[in-house]
Short mmCIF file of C-alpha atoms in Angstrom, two decimals:
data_model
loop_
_atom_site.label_atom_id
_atom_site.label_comp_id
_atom_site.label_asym_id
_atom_site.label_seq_id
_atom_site.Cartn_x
_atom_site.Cartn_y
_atom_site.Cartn_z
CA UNK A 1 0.00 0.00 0.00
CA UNK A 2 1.50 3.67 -1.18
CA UNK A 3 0.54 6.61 0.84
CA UNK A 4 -0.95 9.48 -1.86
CA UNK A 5 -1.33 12.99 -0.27
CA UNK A 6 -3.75 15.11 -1.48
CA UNK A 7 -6.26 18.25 -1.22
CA UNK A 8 -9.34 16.46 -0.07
CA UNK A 9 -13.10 18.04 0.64
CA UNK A 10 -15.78 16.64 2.78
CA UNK A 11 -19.18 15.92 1.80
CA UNK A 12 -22.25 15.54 4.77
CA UNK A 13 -25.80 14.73 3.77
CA UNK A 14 -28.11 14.32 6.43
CA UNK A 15 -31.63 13.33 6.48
CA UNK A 16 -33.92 12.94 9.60
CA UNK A 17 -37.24 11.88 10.14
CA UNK A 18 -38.22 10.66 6.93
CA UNK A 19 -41.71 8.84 6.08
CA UNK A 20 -42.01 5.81 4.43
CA UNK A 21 -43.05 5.98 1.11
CA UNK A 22 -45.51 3.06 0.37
CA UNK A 23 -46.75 1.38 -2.92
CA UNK A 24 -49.72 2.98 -4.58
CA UNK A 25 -52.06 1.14 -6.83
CA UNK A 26 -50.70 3.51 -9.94
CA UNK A 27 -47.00 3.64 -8.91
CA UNK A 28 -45.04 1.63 -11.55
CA UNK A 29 -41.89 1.05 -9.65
CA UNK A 30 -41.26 2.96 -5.91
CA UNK A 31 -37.60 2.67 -6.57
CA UNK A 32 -38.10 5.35 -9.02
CA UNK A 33 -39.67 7.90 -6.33
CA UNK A 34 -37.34 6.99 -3.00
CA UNK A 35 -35.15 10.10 -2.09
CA UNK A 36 -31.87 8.97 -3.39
CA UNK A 37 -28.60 11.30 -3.97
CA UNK A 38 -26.94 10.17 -7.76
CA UNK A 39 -23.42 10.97 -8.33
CA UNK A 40 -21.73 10.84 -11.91
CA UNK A 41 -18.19 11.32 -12.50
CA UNK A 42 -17.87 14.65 -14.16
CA UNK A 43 -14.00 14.12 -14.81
CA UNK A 44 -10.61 13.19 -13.16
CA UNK A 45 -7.98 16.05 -13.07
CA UNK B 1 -20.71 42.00 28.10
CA UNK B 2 -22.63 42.18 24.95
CA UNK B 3 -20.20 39.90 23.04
CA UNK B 4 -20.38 37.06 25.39
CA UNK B 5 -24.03 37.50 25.58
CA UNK B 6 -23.69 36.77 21.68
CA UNK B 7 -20.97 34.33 22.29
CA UNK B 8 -23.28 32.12 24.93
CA UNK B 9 -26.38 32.11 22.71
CA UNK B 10 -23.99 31.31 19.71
CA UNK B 11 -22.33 28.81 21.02
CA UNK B 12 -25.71 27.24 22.77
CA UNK B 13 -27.00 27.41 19.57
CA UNK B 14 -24.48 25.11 17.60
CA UNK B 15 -23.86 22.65 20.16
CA UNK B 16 -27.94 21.98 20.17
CA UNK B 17 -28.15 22.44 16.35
CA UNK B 18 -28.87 19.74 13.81
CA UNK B 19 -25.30 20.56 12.75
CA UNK B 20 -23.70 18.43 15.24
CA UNK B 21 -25.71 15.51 15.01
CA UNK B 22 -24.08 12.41 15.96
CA UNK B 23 -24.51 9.29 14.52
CA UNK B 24 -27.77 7.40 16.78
CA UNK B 25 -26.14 4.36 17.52
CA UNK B 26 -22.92 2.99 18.29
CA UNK B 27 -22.19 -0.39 16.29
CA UNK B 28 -22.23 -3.28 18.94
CA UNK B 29 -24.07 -1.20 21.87
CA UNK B 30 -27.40 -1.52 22.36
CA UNK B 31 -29.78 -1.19 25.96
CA UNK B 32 -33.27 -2.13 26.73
CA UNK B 33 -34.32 1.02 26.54
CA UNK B 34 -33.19 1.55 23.50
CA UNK B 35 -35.39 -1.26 22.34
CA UNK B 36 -38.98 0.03 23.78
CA UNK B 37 -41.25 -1.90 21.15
CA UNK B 38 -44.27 0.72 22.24
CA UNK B 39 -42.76 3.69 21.45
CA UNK B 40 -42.08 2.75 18.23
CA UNK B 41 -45.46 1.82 17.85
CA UNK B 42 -46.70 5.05 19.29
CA UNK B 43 -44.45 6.82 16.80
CA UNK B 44 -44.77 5.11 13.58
CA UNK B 45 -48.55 3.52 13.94
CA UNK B 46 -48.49 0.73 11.23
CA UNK B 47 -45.14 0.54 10.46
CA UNK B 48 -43.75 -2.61 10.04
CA UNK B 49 -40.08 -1.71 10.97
CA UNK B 50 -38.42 1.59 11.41
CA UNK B 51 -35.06 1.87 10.71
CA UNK B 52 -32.90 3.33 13.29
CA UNK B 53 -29.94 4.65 11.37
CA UNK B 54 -28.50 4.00 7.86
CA UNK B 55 -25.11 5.56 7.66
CA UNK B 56 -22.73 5.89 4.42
CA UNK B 57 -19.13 7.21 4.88
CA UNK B 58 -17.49 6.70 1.38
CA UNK B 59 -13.17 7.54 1.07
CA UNK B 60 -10.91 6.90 -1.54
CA UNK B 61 -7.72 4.21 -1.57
CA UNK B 62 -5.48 4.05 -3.36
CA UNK B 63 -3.67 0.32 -3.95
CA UNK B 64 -0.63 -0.56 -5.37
CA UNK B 65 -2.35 -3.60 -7.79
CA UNK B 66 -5.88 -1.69 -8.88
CA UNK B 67 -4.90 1.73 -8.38
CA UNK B 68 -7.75 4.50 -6.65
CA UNK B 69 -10.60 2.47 -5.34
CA UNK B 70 -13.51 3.93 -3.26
CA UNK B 71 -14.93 2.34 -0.17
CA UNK B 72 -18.15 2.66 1.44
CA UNK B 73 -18.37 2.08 4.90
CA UNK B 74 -22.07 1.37 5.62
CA UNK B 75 -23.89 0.98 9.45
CA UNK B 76 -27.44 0.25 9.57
CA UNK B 77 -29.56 -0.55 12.56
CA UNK B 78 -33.39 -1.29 12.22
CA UNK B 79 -36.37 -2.84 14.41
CA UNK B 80 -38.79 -5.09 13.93
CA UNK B 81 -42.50 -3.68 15.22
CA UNK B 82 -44.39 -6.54 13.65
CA UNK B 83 -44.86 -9.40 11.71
CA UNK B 84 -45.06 -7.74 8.67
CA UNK B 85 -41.51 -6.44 9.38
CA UNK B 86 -39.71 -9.73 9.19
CA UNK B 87 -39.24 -9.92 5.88
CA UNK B 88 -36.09 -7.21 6.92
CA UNK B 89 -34.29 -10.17 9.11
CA UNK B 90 -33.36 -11.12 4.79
CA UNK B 91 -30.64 -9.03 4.18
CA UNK B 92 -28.90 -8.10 0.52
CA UNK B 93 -25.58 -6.44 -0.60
CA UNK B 94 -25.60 -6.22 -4.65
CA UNK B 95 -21.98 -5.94 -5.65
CA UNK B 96 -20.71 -6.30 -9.50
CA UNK B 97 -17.54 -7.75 -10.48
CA UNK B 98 -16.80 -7.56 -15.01
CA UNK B 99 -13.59 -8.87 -16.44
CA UNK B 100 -11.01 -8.12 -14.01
CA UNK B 101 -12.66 -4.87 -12.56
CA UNK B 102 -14.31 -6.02 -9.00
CA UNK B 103 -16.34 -4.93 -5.99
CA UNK B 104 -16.16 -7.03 -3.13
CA UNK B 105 -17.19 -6.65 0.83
CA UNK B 106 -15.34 -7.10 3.45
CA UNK B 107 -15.48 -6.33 7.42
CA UNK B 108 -19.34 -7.67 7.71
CA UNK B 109 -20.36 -7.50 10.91
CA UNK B 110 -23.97 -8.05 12.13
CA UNK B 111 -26.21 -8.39 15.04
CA UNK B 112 -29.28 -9.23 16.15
CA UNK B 113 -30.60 -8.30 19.33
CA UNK B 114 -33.37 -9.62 21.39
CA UNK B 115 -34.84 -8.88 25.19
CA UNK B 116 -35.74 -11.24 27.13
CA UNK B 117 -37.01 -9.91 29.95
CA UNK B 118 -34.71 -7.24 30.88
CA UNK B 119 -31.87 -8.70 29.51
CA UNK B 120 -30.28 -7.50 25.89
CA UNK B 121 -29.40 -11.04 23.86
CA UNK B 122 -27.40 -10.36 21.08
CA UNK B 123 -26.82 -12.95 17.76
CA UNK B 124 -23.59 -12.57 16.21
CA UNK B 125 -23.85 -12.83 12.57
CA UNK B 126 -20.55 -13.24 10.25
CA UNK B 127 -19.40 -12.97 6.77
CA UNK B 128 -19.11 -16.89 5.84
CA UNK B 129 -22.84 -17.26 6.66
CA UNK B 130 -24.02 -15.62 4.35
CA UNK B 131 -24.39 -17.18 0.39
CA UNK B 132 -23.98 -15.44 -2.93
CA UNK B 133 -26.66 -14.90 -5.78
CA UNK B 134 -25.56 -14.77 -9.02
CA UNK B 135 -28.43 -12.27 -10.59
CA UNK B 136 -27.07 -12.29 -13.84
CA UNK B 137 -25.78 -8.77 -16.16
CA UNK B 138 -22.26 -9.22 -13.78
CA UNK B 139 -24.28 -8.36 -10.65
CA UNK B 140 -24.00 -10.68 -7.55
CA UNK B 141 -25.54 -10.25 -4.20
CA UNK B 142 -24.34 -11.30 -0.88
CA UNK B 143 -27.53 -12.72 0.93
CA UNK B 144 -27.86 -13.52 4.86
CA UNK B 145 -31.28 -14.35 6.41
CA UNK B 146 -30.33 -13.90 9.77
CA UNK B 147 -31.41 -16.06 12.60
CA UNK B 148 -33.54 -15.11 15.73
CA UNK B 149 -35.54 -12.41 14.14
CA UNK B 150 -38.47 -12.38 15.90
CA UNK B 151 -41.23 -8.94 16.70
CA UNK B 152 -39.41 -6.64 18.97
CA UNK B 153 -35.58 -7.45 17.28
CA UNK B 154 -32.73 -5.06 16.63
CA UNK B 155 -30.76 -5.54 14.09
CA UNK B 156 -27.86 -3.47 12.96
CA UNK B 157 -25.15 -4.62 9.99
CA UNK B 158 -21.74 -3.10 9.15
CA UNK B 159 -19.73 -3.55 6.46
CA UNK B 160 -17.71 -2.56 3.59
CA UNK B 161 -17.87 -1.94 0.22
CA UNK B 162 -14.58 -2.08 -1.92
CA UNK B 163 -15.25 -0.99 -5.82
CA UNK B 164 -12.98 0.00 -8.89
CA UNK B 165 -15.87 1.59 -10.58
CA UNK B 166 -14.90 5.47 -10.26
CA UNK B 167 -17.10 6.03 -12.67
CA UNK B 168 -20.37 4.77 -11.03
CA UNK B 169 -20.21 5.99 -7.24
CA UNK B 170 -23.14 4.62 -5.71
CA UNK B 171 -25.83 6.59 -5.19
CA UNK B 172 -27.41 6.97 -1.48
CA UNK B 173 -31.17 6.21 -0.45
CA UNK B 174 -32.29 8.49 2.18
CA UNK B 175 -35.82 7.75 1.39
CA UNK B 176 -37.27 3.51 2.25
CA UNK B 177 -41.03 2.14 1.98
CA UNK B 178 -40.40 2.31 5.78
CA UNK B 179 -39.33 5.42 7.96
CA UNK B 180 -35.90 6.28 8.76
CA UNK B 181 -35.04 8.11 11.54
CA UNK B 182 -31.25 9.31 10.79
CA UNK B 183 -30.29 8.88 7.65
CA UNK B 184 -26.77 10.35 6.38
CA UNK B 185 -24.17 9.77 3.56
CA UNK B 186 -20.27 11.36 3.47
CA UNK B 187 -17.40 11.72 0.99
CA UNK B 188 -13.97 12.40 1.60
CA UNK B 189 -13.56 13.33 -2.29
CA UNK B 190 -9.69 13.74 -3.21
CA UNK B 191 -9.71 17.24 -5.11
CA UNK B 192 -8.52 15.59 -8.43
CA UNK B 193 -11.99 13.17 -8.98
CA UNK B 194 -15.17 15.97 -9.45
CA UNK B 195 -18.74 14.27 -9.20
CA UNK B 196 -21.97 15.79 -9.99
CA UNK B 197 -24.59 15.14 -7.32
CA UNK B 198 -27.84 15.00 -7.57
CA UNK B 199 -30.52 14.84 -5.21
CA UNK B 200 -34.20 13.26 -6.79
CA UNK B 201 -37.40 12.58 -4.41
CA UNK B 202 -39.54 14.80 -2.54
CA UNK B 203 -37.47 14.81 1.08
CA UNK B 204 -35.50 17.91 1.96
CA UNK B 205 -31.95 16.94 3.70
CA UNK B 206 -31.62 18.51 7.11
CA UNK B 207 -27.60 18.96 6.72
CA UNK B 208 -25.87 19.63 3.52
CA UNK B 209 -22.24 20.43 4.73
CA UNK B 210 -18.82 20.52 2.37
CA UNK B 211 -15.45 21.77 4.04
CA UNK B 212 -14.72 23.20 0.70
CA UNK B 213 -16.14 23.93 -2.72
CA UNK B 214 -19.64 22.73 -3.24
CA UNK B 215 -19.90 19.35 -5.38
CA UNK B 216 -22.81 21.44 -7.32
CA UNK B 217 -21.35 24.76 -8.41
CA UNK B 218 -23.68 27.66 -7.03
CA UNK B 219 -25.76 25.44 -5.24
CA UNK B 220 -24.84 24.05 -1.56
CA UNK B 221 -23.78 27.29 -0.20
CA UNK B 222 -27.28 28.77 -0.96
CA UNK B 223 -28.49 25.42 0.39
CA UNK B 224 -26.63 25.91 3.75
CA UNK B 225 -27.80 29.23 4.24
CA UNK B 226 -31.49 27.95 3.95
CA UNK B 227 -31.00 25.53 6.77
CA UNK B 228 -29.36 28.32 8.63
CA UNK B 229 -32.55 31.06 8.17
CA UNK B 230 -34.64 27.49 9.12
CA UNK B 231 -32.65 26.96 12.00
CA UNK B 232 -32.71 30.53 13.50
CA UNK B 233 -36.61 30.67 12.64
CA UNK B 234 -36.99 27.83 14.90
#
């Protein structure tokens, strides 16, 4: 293992208290409407 | 006299803020009051489970072999408030491994707690009893269906995540079919990667804290000053 050193930023999301979010006779897939933070890789310096 | 006035009710005011949160559990210590079935019950009328905490820290490595690899260390601590809720004593971890690039867990630690009587018993759970699923497209899933669940049990799970992918950081779900009491996610992002986040559902995040540059240009700091007017509002 090789020790890098670098500049290095930290990130906190907290959420408290949140409901449950329950199946509906219309929802197609509750996966798609769960709070959920996405990250894409914009690019690598 | 004035200025510590100011000082008192600032400094009163960020050691009771949301800001300095801890974490609501400690991985491994548990009481029995910390497992009072009716006040769930009160709380979340219907529920079948309530999870406790569900708690993301994500870093970057860097190794010799694969070169920068990003690890997720996840805690997660639920109860059971009915029968409906046993179905979470199954627990999965996808993970996806592709021609030489891998993820793979390690460090799995679980428990399950039940109270008999006054007494805290606890289950230890570990890594080799758990089997893998093969569910096909490259993606596997580490499967446990852990023993002595019962109406009333804790259970909490830590483990984690080692992946190659840079390019697909997993996302976080702060949001379940079942309510969540303290959920949070972190990065300790090396300046050299740059992600875009993005945050989709209907739940507004309590915190939203970077030591540095926001990950979405122009947006956090507004975001941080929102909680702040929220906070002194309150």
């Amino acid at each position: 293992m090789m020790n890098v050193s670098a500049r290095s930023t930290q990130y906190r999301w907290v959420a408290f208290d949140v409901p449950g979010l329950k199946q509906e006779s219309h929802t197609d897939n509750i996966q798609n409407y769960l709070s959920t933070m996405f990250f894409e890789l914009a690019f690598e310096d | 006299m004035k200025t510590l006035l100011l000082l008192l009710i600032a400094s009163t005011f960020l050691l009771t803020s949301p800001l300095n949160a801890e974490p609501p559990f400690e991985f491994g210590e548990i009481s029995s009051s910390d497992m009072d079935l009716e006040y769930f019950r009160d709380k979340y009328p219907g529920e079948p489970a309530v999870i406790i905490g569900n708690i993301g820290e994500c870093r970057f490595d860097y190794d010799n072999n694969r070169g920068f690899q990003f690890v997720i260390r996840r805690q997660y601590r639920i109860i059971i408030l009915n029968e409906a809720g046993l179905d979470y004593g199954n627990f999965s971890i996808p993970y996806y491994n592709s021609r030489g690039v891998f993820e793979n867990i390690r460090r799995f630690r679980a428990n399950v707690f039940n109270l008999d009587g006054d007494e805290v018993n606890r289950t230890r759970i570990r890594q080799r009893e758990g089997f893998t699923n093969d569910r096909g497209n490259n993606w596997h899933e580490l499967t446990f269906a852990f023993p002595e669940v019962r109406v009333g049990s804790v259970i909490e799970v830590r483990y984690e995540l080692v992946s190659d992918f840079l390019f697909q950081l997993r996302s976080w779900q702060f949001q379940h079919e079942i309510p969540v009491i303290h959920s949070e996610y972190q990065i300790n992002l090396p300046s050299f990667f740059v992600y875009y986040a993005s945050l989709r559902g209907f739940i507004d995040l309590d915190i939203i804290l970077n030591k540095s540059q926001p990950v979405i240009p122009g947006r956090s700091e507004g975001e941080i000053a929102l909680l702040m007017d929220r906070l002194m509002d309150k």
